[in-house]
Coordinates of C-alpha atoms in Angstrom, one line a residue:
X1 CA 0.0 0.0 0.0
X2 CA 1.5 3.4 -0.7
X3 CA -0.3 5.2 2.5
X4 CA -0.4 4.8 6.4
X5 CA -3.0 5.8 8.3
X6 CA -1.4 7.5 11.5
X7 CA -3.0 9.3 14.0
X8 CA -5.6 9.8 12.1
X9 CA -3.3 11.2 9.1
X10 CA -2.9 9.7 5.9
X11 CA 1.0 9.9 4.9
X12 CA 2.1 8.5 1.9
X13 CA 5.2 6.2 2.6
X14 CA 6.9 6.3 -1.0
X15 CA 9.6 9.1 -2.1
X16 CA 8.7 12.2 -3.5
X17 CA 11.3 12.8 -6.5
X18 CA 10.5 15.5 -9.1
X19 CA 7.0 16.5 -8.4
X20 CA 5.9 12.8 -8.4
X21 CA 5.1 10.1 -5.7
X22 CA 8.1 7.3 -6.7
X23 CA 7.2 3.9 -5.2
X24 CA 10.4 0.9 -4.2
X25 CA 10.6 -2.7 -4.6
X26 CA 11.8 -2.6 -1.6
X27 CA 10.7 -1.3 2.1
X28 CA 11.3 -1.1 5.6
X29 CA 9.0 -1.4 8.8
X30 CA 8.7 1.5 11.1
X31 CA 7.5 1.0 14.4
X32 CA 5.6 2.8 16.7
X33 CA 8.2 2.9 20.0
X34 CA 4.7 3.5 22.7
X35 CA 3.7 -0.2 21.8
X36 CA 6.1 -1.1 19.4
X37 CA 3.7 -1.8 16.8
X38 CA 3.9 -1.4 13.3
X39 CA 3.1 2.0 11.7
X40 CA 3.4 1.7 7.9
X41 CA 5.8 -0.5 5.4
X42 CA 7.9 2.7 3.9
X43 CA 9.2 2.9 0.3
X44 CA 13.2 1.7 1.1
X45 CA 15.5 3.6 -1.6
X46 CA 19.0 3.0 -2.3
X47 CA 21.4 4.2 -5.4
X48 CA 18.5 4.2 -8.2
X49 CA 16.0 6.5 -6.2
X50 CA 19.0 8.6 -5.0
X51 CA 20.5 9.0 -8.6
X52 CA 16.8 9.8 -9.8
X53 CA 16.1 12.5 -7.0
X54 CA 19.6 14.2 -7.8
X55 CA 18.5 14.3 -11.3
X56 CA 15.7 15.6 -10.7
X57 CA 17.4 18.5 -8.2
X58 CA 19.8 19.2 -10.4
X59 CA 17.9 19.9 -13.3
X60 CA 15.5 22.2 -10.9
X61 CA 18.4 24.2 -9.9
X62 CA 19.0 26.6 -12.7
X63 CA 15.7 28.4 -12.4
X64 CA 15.0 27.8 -8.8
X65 CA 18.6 29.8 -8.5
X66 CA 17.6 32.3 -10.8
X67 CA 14.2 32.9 -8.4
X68 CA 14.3 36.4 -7.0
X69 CA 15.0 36.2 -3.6
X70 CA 11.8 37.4 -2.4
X71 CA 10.2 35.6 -4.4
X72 CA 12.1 32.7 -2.9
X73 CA 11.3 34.1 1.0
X74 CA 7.2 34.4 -0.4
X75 CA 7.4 30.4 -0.7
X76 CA 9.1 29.1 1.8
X77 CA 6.9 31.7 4.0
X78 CA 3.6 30.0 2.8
X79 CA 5.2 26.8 3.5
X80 CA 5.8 28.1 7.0
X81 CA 2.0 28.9 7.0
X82 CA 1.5 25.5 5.8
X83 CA 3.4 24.2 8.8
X84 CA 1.0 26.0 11.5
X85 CA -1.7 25.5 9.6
X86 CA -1.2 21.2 10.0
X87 CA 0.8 21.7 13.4
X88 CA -1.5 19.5 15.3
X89 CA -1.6 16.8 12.8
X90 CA 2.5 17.2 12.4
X91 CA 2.6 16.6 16.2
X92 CA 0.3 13.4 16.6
X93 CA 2.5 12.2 13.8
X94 CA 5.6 12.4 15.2
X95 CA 4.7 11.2 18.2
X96 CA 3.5 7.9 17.6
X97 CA 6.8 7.6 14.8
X98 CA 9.6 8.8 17.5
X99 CA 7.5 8.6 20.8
X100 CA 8.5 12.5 22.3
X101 CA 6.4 14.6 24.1
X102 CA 2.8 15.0 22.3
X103 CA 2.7 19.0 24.2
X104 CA 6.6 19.1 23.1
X105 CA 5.5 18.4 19.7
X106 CA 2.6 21.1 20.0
X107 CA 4.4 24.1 22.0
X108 CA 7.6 24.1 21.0
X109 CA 9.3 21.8 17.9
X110 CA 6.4 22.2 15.5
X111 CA 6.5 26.3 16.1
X112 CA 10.1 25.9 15.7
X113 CA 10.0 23.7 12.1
X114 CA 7.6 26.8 10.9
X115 CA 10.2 29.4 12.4
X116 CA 13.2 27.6 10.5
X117 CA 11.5 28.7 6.9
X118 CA 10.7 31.9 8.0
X119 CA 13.5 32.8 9.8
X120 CA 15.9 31.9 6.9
X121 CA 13.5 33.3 4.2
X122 CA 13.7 36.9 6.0
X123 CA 17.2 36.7 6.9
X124 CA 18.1 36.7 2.8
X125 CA 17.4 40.9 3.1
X126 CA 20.1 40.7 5.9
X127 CA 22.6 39.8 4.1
X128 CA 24.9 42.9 3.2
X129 CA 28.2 42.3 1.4
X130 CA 29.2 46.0 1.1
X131 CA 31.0 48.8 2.5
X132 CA 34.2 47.3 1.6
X133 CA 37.1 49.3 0.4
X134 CA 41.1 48.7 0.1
X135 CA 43.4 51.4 -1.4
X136 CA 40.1 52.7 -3.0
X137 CA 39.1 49.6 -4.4
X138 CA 35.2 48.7 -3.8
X139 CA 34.5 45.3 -2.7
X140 CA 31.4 43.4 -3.0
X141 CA 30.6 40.2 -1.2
X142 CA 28.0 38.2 -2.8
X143 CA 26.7 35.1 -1.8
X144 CA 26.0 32.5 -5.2
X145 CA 23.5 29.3 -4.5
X146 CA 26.0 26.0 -4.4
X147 CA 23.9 23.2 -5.9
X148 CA 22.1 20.1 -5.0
X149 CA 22.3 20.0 -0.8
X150 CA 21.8 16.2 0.6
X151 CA 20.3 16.7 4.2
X152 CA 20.8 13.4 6.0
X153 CA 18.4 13.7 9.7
X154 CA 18.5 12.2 12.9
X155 CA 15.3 10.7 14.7
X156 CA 15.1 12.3 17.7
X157 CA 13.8 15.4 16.4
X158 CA 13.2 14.8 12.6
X159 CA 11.3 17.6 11.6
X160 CA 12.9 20.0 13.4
X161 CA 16.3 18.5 12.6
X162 CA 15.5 18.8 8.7
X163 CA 13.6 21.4 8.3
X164 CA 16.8 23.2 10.3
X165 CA 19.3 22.4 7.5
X166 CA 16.3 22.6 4.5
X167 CA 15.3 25.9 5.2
X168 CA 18.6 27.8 4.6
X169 CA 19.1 25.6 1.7
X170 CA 15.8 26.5 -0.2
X171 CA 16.8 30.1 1.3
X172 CA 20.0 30.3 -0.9
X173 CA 18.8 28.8 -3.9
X174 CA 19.9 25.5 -3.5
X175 CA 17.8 22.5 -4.3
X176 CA 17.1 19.8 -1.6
X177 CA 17.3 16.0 -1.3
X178 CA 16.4 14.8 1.8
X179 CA 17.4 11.4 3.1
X180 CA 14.9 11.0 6.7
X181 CA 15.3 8.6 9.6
X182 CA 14.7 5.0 9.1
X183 CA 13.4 4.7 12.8
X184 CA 11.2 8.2 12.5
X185 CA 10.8 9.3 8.9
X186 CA 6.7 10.0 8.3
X187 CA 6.4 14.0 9.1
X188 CA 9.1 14.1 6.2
X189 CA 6.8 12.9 4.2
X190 CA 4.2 15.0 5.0
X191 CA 6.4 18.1 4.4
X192 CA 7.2 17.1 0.9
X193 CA 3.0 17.5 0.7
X194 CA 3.2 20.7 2.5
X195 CA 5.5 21.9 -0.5
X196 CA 3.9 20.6 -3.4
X197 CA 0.4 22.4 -1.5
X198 CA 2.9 25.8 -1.2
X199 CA 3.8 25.8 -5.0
X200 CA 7.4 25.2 -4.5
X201 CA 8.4 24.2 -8.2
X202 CA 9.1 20.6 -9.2
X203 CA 12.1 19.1 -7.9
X204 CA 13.9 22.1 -5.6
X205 CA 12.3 19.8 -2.7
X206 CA 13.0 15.6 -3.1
X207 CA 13.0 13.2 -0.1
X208 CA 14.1 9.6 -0.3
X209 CA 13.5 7.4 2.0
X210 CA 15.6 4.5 3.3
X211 CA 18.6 2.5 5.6
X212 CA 21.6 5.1 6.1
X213 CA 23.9 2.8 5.0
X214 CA 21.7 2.0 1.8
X215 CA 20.3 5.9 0.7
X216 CA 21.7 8.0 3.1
X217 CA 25.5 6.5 1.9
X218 CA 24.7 6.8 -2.1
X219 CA 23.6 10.2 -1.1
X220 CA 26.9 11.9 0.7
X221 CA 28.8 9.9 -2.5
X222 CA 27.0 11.9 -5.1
X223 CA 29.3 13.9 -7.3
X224 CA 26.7 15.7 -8.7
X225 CA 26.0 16.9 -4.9
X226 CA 27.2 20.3 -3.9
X227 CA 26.8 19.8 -0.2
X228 CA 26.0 17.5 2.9
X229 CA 24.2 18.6 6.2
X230 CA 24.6 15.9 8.2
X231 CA 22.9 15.4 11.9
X232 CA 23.7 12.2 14.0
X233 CA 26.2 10.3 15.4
X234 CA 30.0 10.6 15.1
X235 CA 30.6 6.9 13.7
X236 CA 28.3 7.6 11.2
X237 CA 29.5 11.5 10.6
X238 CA 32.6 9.8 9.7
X239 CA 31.7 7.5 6.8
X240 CA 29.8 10.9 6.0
X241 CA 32.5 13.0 5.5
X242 CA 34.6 10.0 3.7
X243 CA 32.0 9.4 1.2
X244 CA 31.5 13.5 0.6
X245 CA 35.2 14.2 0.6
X246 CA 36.3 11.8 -2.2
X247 CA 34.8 14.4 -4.4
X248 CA 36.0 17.4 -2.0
X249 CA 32.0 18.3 -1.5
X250 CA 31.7 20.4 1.6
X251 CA 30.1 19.2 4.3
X252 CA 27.8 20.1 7.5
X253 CA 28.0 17.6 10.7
X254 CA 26.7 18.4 13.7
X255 CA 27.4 14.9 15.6
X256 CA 26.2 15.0 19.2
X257 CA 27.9 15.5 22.8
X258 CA 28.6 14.1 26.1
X259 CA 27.9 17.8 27.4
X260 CA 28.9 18.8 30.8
X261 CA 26.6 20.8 33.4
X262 CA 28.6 22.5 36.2
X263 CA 27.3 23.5 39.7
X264 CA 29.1 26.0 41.2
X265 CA 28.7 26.5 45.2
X266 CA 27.5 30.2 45.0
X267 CA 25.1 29.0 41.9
X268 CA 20.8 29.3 42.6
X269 CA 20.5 25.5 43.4
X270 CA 16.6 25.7 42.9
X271 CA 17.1 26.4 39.3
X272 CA 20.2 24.4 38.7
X273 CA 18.4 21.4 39.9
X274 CA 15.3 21.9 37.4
X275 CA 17.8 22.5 34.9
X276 CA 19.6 19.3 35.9
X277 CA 16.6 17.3 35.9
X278 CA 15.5 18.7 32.4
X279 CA 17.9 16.9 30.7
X280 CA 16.1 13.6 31.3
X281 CA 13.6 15.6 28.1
X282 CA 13.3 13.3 25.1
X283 CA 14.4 10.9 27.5
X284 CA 17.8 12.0 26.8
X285 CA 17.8 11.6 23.3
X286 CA 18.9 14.8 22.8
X287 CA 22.9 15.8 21.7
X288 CA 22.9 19.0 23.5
X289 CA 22.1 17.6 26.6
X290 CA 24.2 18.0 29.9
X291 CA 24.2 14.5 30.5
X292 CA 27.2 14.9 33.3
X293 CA 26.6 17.0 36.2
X294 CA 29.8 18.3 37.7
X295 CA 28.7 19.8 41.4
X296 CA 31.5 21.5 43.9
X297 CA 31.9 19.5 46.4
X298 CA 30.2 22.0 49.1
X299 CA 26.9 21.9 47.8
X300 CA 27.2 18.5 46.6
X301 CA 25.0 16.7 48.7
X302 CA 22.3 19.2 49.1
X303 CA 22.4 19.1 45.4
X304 CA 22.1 15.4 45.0
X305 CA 19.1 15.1 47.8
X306 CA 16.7 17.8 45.8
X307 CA 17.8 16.3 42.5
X308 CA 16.9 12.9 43.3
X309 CA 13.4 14.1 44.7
X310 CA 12.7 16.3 41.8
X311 CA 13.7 13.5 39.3
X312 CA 11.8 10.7 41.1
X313 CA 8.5 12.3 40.7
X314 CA 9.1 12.4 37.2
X315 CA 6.1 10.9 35.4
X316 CA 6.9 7.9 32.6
X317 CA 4.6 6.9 30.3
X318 CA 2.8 7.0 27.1
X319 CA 4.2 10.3 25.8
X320 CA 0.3 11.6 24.3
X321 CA -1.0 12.2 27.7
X322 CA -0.4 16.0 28.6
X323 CA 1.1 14.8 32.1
X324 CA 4.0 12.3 31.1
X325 CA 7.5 13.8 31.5
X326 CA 9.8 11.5 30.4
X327 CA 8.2 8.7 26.9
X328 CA 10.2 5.9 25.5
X329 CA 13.3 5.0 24.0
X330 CA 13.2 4.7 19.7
X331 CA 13.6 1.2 19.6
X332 CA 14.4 -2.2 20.9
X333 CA 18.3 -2.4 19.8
X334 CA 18.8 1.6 21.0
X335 CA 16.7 0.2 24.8
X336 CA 19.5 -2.3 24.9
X337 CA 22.5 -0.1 24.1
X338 CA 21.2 2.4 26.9
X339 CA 20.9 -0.6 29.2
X340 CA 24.5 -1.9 28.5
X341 CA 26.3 1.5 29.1
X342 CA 24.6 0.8 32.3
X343 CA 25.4 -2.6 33.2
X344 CA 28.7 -2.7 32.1
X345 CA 29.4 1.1 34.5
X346 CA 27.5 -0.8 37.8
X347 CA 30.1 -3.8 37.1
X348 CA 33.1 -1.7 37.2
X349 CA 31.7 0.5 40.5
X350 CA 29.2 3.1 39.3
X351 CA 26.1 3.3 42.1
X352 CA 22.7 4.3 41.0
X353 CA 21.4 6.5 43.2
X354 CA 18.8 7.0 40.6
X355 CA 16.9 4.1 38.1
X356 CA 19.0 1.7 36.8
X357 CA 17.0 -0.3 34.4
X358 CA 13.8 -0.2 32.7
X359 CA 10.6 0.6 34.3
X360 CA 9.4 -2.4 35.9
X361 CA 5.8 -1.2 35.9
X362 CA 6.1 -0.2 32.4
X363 CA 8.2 -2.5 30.3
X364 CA 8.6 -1.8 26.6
X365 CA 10.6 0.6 25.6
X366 CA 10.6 2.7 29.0
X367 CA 13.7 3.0 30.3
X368 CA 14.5 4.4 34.0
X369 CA 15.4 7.9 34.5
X370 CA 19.1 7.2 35.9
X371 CA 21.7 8.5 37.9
X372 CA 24.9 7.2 38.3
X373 CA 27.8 8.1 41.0
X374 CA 31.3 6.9 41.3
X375 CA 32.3 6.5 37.8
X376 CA 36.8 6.1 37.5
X377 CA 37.6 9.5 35.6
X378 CA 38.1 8.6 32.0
X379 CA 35.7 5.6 32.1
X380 CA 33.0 4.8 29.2
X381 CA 30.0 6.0 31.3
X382 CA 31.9 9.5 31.6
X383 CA 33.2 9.8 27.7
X384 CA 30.8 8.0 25.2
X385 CA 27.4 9.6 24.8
X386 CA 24.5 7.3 26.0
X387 CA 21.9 9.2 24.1
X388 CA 19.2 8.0 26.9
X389 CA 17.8 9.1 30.3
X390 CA 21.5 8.2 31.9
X391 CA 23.2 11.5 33.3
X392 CA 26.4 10.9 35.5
X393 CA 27.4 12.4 38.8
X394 CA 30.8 14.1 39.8
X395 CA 32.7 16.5 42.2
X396 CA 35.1 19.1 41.5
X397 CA 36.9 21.5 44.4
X398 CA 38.1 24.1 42.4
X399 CA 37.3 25.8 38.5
X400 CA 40.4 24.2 37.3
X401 CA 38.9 20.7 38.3
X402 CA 35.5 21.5 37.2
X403 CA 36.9 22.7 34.0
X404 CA 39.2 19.8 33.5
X405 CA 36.2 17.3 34.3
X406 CA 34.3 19.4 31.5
X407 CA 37.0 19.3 28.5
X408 CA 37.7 15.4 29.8
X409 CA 35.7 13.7 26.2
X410 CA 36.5 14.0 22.6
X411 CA 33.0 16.1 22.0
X412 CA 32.8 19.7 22.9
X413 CA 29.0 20.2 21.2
X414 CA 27.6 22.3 24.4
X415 CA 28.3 23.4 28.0
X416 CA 26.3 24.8 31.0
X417 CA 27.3 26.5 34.0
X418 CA 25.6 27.4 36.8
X419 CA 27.0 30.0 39.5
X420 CA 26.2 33.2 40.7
X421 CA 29.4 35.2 39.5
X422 CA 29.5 36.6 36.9
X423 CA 33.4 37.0 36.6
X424 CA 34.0 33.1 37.3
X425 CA 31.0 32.8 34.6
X426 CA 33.5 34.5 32.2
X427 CA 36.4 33.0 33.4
X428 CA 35.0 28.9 33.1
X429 CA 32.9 30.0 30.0
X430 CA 36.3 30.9 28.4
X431 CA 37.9 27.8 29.4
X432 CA 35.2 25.0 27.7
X433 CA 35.5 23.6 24.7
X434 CA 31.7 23.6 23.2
X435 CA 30.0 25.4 20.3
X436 CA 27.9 27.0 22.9
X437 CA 27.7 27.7 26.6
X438 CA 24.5 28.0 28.7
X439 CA 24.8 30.3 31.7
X440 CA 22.3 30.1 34.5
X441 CA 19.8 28.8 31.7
X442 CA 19.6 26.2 29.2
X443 CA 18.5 25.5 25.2
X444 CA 18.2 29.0 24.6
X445 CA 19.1 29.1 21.1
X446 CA 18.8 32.4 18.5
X447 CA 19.0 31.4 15.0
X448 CA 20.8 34.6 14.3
X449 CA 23.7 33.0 16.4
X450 CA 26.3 30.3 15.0
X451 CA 25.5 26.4 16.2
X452 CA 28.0 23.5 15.7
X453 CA 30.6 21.7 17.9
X454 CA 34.4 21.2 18.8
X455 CA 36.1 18.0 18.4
X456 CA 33.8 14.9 17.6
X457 CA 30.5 17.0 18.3
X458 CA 31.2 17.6 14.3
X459 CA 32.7 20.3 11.8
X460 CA 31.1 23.6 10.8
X461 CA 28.6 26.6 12.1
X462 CA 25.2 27.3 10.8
X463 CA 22.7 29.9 11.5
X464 CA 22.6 33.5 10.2
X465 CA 25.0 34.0 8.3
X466 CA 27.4 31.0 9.1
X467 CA 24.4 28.7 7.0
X468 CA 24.7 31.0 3.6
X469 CA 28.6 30.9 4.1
X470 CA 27.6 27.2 4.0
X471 CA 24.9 26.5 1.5
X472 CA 26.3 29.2 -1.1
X473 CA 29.7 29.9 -2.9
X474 CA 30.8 33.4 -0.8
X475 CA 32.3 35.6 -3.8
X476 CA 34.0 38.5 -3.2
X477 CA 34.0 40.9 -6.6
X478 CA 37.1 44.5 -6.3
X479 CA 36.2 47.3 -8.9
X480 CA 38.5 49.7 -9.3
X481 CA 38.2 53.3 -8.6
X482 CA 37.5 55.7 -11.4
X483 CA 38.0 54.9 -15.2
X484 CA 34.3 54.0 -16.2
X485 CA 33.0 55.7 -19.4
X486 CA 29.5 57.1 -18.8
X487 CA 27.0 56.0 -21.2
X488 CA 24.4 58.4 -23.3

């Protein structure tokens, strides 16, 4: 069958390639992680679809590049009008396809996905390349569409993820082929409806569905590709960036964290323990989140006692009802991996003060919100990222320890700090190696302001600016002073 009925939604499950529904020989089973049953057999793509979708992009791209800019903005503003307009149904969607929060879903990612277009389509009239000048000589800085973009997306917040990377794409006159999440990839369907419904022309939008290492690896290969965006984890950002670089085609990768959340004894422990207990969201599938809490020593124990009653009154369950707090984990395999991090720290003398397993009144995909103490510095639990509802414990006695226990992983994707001076905030913020710090707050993110990470949190900035500089050619054109004839 080429549709699913979810939620009450009809989503087509094959790819959307030129302007046309394309169906596979081939497909996949995607699974509903509440109950883990079976949400729709989607259309599974490898190099034909690919190769036909990057036809189909590239042979869009003269005249989608030669749109006038606002002409450009005007679309991908109705498709953001589209996107409020189908919010609710957008949410229910993903929900039952990646099991986050339903009121997540509602107030904050689907407003988000609709902010992406419009935020990008408006910040085209930012862009100013002049005012220039050298020994006389005007310069002008123009920014020229790139090509075909490939945008390869992560499950834990597909929509958002995409739309993220698609928007300043679309923005800069690129054309787009999308490659969405095996375990979550139904709202990407949906959008390719949203803008055929808009009137984006044929083929600036395509979206292939499919296994990473089947689509999403013919996709990053593509020669005829001008860029990759790529969102997930660092294994796989490798084999990216492999596959893109053989024909030196510039890529995004924003690769995930093992972020650090510092606790300083002067900080408002009220709000640094919400904050704290906040990155059980998603139930930690999320790459920015502060998975290790670093507390000074001094407040350590008052810190741990109100964490541990604020986190044990979270509420687990199905993730539709407005009061659940933490939902489930994606899948069966991903449950398991989250539950062997765990194991295998207890067995070499981590204590849960906090969970430890999955819910035993639960079952399924529901894993405990945890909390582990005593990790050995430099031990897996403390340097690989879980990507589950698994945050660590330590102590520090001075900044230089709580900044060394910070910089102590390969990633360096985010950092927050709590404390109550604002000179030691300057001093420690200065000292971490993330893309972006959090002081005294957290997930406060301005699209205006560069996002990417240090180390193996991934390679490049976007937003603003930084995603033009990406998704365009930057030219930079000198005329010389005087010496032009005047016509008539």
């Amino acid at each position: 069958m080429s549709k699913a009925r979810v939620a009450g939604v009809d989503v087509d499950t094959r790819h959307w390639i030129g302007g046309r529904r394309e169906a596979s020989a081939e497909t996949f089973t995607d699974q509903c992680p509440i109950d883990e049953q079976v949400l729709a057999e989607v259309a599974s793509g490898g190099e034909a679809e690919v190769a036909a979708a990057v036809r189909a992009a590239s042979q869009a791209f003269p005249d989608w590049a030669a749109t006038r800019a606002a002409e450009r903005a005007a679309l991908l503003h109705a498709i953001a009008d589209a996107i409020d307009q189908r919010a609710e149904e957008l949410a229910q969607v993903e929900t039952l396809d990646n099991g986050a929060l339903l009121r997540s879903h509602r107030r904050s990612v689907m407003p988000r996905v609709a902010h992406n277009f419009r935020f990008f389509a408006d910040w085209l009239g930012e862009l100013d390349g002049g005012g220039l000048e050298v020994a006389g000589h005007r310069q002008q800085v123009s920014w020229a569409p790139a090509g075909v973009t490939a945008v390869i997306t992560p499950w834990n917040a597909p929509l958002m993820l995409a739309t993220w990377r698609i928007a300043p794409a679309l923005a800069a006159g690129n054309t787009v082929v999308v490659k969405p999440p095996e375990w979550a990839p139904l709202t990407a369907s949906l959008l390719a409806d949203i803008t055929r419904d808009a009137g984006l022309p044929d083929g600036v939008f395509n979206m292939v569905q499919g296994l990473g290492s089947q689509a999403g690896a013919a996709l990053a290969a593509r020669p005829d590709v001008a860029r990759v965006a790529f969102t997930g984890s660092a294994a796989s950002g490798r084999a990216v960036a492999a596959a893109a670089g053989a024909q030196l085609t510039p890529v995004s990768l924003e690769l995930g964290g093992k972020s650090p959340l510092l606790v300083f004894a002067d900080a408002d422990l009220d709000l640094a323990v919400a904050q704290a207990v906040g990155q059980y969201d998603n139930a930690g599938q999320v790459c920015l989140a502060g998975t290790r809490l670093a507390i000074d020593e001094s407040v350590a124990g008052e810190f741990t006692a109100r964490f541990i009653e604020r986190a044990g009154a979270l509420r687990q369950g199905d993730p539709r009802e407005e009061t659940t707090d933490v939902g489930p984990s994606i899948t069966r395999a991903h449950l398991d991996r989250v539950d062997g991090f765990v194991r295998r720290a207890i067995a070499v003398g981590a204590r849960p003060l906090l969970g430890g397993s999955v819910n035993p009144a639960l079952g399924g995909l529901f894993y405990q919100p945890t909390l582990l103490a005593g990790a050995q510095a430099g031990s897996e639990i403390l340097t690989e990222e879980v990507f589950g509802p698994v945050l660590t414990l330590q102590t520090f006695s001075s900044e230089d320890e709580a900044v060394a226990i910070a910089n102590s992983t390969r990633y360096g994707l985010a950092a927050t700090v709590f404390t109550g001076d604002h000179a030691r905030a300057q001093r420690v913020s200065a000292r971490l190696r993330a893309g972006t710090v959090w002081v005294n707050c957290f997930f406060v993110r301005d699209l205006r302001a560069p996002f990417g990470g240090a180390g193996e949190s991934g390679i490049g900035r976007e937003g603003g600016t930084w995603s033009f500089d990406f998704y365009c050619d930057a030219k930079n054109t000198v005329f010389a002073p005087g010496g032009w004839r005047t016509n008539g």
